[in-house]
Tab-separated table of C-alpha atoms in Angstrom:
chain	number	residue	atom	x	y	z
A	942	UNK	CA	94.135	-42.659	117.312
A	943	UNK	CA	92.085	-39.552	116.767
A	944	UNK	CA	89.530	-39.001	114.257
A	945	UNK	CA	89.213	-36.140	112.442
A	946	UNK	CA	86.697	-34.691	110.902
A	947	UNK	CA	86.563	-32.515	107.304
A	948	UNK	CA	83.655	-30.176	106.613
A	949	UNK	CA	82.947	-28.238	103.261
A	950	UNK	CA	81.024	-25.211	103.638
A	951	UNK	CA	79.595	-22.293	101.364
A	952	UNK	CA	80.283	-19.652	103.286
A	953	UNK	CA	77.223	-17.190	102.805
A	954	UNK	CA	77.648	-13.075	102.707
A	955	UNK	CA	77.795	-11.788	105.968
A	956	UNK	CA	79.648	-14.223	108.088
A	957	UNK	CA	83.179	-13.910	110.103
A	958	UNK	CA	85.414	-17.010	108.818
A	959	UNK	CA	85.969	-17.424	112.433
A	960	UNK	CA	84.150	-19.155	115.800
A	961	UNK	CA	85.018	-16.136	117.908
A	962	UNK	CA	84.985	-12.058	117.614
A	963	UNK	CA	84.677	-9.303	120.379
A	964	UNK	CA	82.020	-7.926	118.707
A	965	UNK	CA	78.657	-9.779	119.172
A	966	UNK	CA	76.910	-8.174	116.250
A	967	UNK	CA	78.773	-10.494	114.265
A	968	UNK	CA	77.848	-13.297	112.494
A	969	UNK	CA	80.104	-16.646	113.081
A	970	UNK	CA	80.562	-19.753	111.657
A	971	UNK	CA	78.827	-21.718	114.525
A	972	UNK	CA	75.841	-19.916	114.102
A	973	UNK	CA	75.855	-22.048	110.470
A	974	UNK	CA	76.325	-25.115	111.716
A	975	UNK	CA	77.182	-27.501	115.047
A	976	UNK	CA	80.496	-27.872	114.271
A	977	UNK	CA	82.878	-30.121	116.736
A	978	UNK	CA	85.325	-28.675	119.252
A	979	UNK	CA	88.480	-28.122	117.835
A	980	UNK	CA	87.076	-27.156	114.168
A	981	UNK	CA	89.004	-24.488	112.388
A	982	UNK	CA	88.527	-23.010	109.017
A	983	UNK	CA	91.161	-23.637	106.155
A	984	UNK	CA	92.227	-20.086	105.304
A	985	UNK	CA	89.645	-16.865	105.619
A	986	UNK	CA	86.889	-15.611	103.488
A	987	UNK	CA	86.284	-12.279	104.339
A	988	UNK	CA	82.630	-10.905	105.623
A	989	UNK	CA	81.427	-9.160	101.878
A	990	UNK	CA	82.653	-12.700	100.466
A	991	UNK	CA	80.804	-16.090	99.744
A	992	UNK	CA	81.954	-19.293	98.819
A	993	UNK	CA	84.098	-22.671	99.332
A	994	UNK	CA	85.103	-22.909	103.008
A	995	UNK	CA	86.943	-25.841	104.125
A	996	UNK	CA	86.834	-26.744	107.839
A	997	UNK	CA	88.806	-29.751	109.610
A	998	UNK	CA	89.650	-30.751	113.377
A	999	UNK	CA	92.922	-31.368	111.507
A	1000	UNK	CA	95.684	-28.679	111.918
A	1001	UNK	CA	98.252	-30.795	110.110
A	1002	UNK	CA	95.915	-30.903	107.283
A	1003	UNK	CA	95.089	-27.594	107.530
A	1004	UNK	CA	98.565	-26.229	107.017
A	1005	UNK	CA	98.810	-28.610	103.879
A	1006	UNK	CA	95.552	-27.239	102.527
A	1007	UNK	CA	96.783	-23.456	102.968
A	1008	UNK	CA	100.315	-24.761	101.496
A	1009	UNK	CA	101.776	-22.267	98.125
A	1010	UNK	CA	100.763	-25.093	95.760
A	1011	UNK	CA	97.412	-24.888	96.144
A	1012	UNK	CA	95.220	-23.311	93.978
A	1013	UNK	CA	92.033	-20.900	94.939
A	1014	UNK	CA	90.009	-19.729	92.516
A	1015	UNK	CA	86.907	-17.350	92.247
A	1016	UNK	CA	84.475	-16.010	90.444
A	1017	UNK	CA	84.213	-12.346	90.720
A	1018	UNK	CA	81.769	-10.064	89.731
A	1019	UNK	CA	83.459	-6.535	88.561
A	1020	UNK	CA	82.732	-2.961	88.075
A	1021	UNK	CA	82.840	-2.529	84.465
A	1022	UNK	CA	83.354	-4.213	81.500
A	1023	UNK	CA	87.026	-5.520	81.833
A	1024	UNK	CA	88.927	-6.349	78.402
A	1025	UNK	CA	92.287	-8.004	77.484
A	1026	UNK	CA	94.109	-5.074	78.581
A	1027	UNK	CA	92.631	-5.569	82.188
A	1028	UNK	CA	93.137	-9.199	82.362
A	1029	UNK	CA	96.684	-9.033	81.732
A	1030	UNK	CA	97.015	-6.535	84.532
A	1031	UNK	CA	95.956	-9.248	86.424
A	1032	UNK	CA	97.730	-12.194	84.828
A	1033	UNK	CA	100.704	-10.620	85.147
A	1034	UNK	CA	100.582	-9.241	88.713
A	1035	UNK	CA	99.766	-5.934	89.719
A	1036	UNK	CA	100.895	-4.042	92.782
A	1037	UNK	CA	98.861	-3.736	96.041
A	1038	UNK	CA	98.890	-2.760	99.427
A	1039	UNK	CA	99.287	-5.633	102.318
A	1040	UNK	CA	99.970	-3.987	105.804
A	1041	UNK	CA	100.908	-0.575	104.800
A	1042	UNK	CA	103.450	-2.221	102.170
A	1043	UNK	CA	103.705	-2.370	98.675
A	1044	UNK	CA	103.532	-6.037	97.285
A	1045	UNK	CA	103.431	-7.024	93.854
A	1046	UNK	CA	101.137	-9.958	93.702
A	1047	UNK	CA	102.310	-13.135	91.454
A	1048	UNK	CA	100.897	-14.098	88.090
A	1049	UNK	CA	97.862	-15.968	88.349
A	1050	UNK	CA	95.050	-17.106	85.611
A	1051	UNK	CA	92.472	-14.643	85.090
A	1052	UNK	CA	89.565	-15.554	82.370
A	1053	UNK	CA	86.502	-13.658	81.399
A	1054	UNK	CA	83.308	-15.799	81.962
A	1055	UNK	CA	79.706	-15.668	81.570
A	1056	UNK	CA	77.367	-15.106	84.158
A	1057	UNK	CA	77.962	-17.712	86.826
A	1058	UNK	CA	73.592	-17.451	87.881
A	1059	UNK	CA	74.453	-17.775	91.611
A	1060	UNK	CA	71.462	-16.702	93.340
A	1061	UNK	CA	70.838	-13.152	94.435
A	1062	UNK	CA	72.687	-12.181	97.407
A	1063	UNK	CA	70.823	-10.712	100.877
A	1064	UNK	CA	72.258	-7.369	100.107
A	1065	UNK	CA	71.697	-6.212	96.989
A	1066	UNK	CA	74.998	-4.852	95.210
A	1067	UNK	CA	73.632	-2.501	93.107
A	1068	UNK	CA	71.250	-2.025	90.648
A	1069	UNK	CA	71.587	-1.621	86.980
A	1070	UNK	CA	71.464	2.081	86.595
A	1071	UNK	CA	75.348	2.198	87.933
A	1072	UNK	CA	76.114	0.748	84.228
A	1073	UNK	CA	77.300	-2.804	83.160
A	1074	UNK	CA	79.733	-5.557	84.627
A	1075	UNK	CA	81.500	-8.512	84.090
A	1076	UNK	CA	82.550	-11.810	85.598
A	1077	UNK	CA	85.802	-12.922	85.762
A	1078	UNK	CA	87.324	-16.516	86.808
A	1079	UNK	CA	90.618	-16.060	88.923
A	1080	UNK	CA	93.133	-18.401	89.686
A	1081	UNK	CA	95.714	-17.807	92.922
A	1082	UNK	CA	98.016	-19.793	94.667
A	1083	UNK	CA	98.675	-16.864	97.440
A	1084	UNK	CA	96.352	-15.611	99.729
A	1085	UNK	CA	97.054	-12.077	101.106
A	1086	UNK	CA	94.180	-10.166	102.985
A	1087	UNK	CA	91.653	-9.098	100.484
A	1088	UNK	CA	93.872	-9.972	97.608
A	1089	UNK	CA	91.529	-10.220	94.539
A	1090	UNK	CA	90.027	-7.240	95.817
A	1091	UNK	CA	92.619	-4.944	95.862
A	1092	UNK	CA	93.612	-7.025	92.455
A	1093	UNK	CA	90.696	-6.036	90.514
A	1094	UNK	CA	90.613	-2.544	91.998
A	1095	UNK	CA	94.365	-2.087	91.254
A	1096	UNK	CA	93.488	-3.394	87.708
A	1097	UNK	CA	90.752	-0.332	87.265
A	1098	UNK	CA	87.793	-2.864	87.614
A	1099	UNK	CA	86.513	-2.475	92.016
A	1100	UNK	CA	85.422	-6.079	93.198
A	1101	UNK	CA	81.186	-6.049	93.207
A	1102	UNK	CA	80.915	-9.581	94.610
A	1103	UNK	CA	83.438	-12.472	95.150
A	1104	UNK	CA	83.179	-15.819	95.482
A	1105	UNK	CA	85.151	-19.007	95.824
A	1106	UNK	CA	84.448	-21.742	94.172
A	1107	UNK	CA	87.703	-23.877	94.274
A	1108	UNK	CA	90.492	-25.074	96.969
A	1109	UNK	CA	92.824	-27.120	95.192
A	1110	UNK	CA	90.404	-30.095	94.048
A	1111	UNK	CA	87.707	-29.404	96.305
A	1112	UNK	CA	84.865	-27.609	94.229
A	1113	UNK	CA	81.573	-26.053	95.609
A	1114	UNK	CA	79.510	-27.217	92.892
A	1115	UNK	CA	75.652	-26.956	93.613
A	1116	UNK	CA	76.465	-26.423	97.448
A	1117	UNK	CA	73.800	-24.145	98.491
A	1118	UNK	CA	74.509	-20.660	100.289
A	1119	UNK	CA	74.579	-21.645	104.626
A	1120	UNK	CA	74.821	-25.753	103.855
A	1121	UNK	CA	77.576	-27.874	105.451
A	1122	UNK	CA	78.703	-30.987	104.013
A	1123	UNK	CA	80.927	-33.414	105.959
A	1124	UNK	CA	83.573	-35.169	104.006
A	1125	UNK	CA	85.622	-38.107	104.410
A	1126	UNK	CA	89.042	-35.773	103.353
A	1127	UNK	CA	89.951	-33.005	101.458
């Protein structure tokens, strides 16, 4: 019987949600941590985003993790002060582009929240001069590339910083930026 093993991880700014790229100016997810052969992440973060990354030597569990039930949600930091107006853009689904295609993305939960207080990120997103913002809580259960990104832009509000903080059950909670935890399952 194999033994798998389940890692949580909060994926800091900067990092490929992968253990391999051509490019070797990249920074990779085994740079993080000593993860085991076979490790491979549960869906993608992109490089500008931070947050909850699951990782398991588990591909059946992996699939089940990524399965349409399963929610994702984020905090995101936006351009602007977004209003009721905006948020029902996004509660109701707006249209983006996935591939060169039009998609029109389903209705999620979208929530204006106070200022998370994550800590300051390496690169500094802007300063204050560019005029206010607001923080939003989103809700998914798809995952196309850079979804909430082209969400918020296509809701008039561009995407300053994003960052998961929920897969299904699995919360980052007080998970510090670069730290692995191993768990017993997800």
């Amino acid at each position: 019987m194999t033994i798998h093993r389940h890692f949580i991880l909060h994926k800091p700014y900067g990092y490929l949600s992968q253990f391999r790229c051509e490019h070797n100016w990249k920074k990779m997810l085994g740079e993080i941590y000593d993860f085991p052969e076979g490790t491979m992440p549960v869906g993608r973060l992109d490089e500008d985003s931070e947050g909850l990354l699951l990782l398991t030597t588990d591909g059946k569990l992996c699939d089940l993790m990524r399965a349409k039930d399963k929610e994702k949600e984020y905090y995101v930091q936006l351009d602007g002060l977004i209003g009721e107006a905006g948020l029902n853009k996004l509660r109701n689904g707006v249209e983006i582009g996935i591939r060169g295609k039009k998609y029109l993305t389903l209705p999620c939960r979208a929530e204006l929240i106070p200022d998370p207080g994550f800590p300051p990120r390496v690169k500094k997103i802007r300063d204050d001069r560019h005029g206010p913002t607001s923080w939003v809580s989103i809700t998914i259960t798809e995952g196309k590339n850079r979804q909430i990104r082209k969400m918020t832009a296509a809701a008039g509000f561009p995407t300053l910083r994003l960052v998961r903080v929920r897969v299904d059950r699995v919360v980052l909670g007080d998970l510090p930026a670069g730290e692995v935890r191993e768990v017993g399952r997800f």
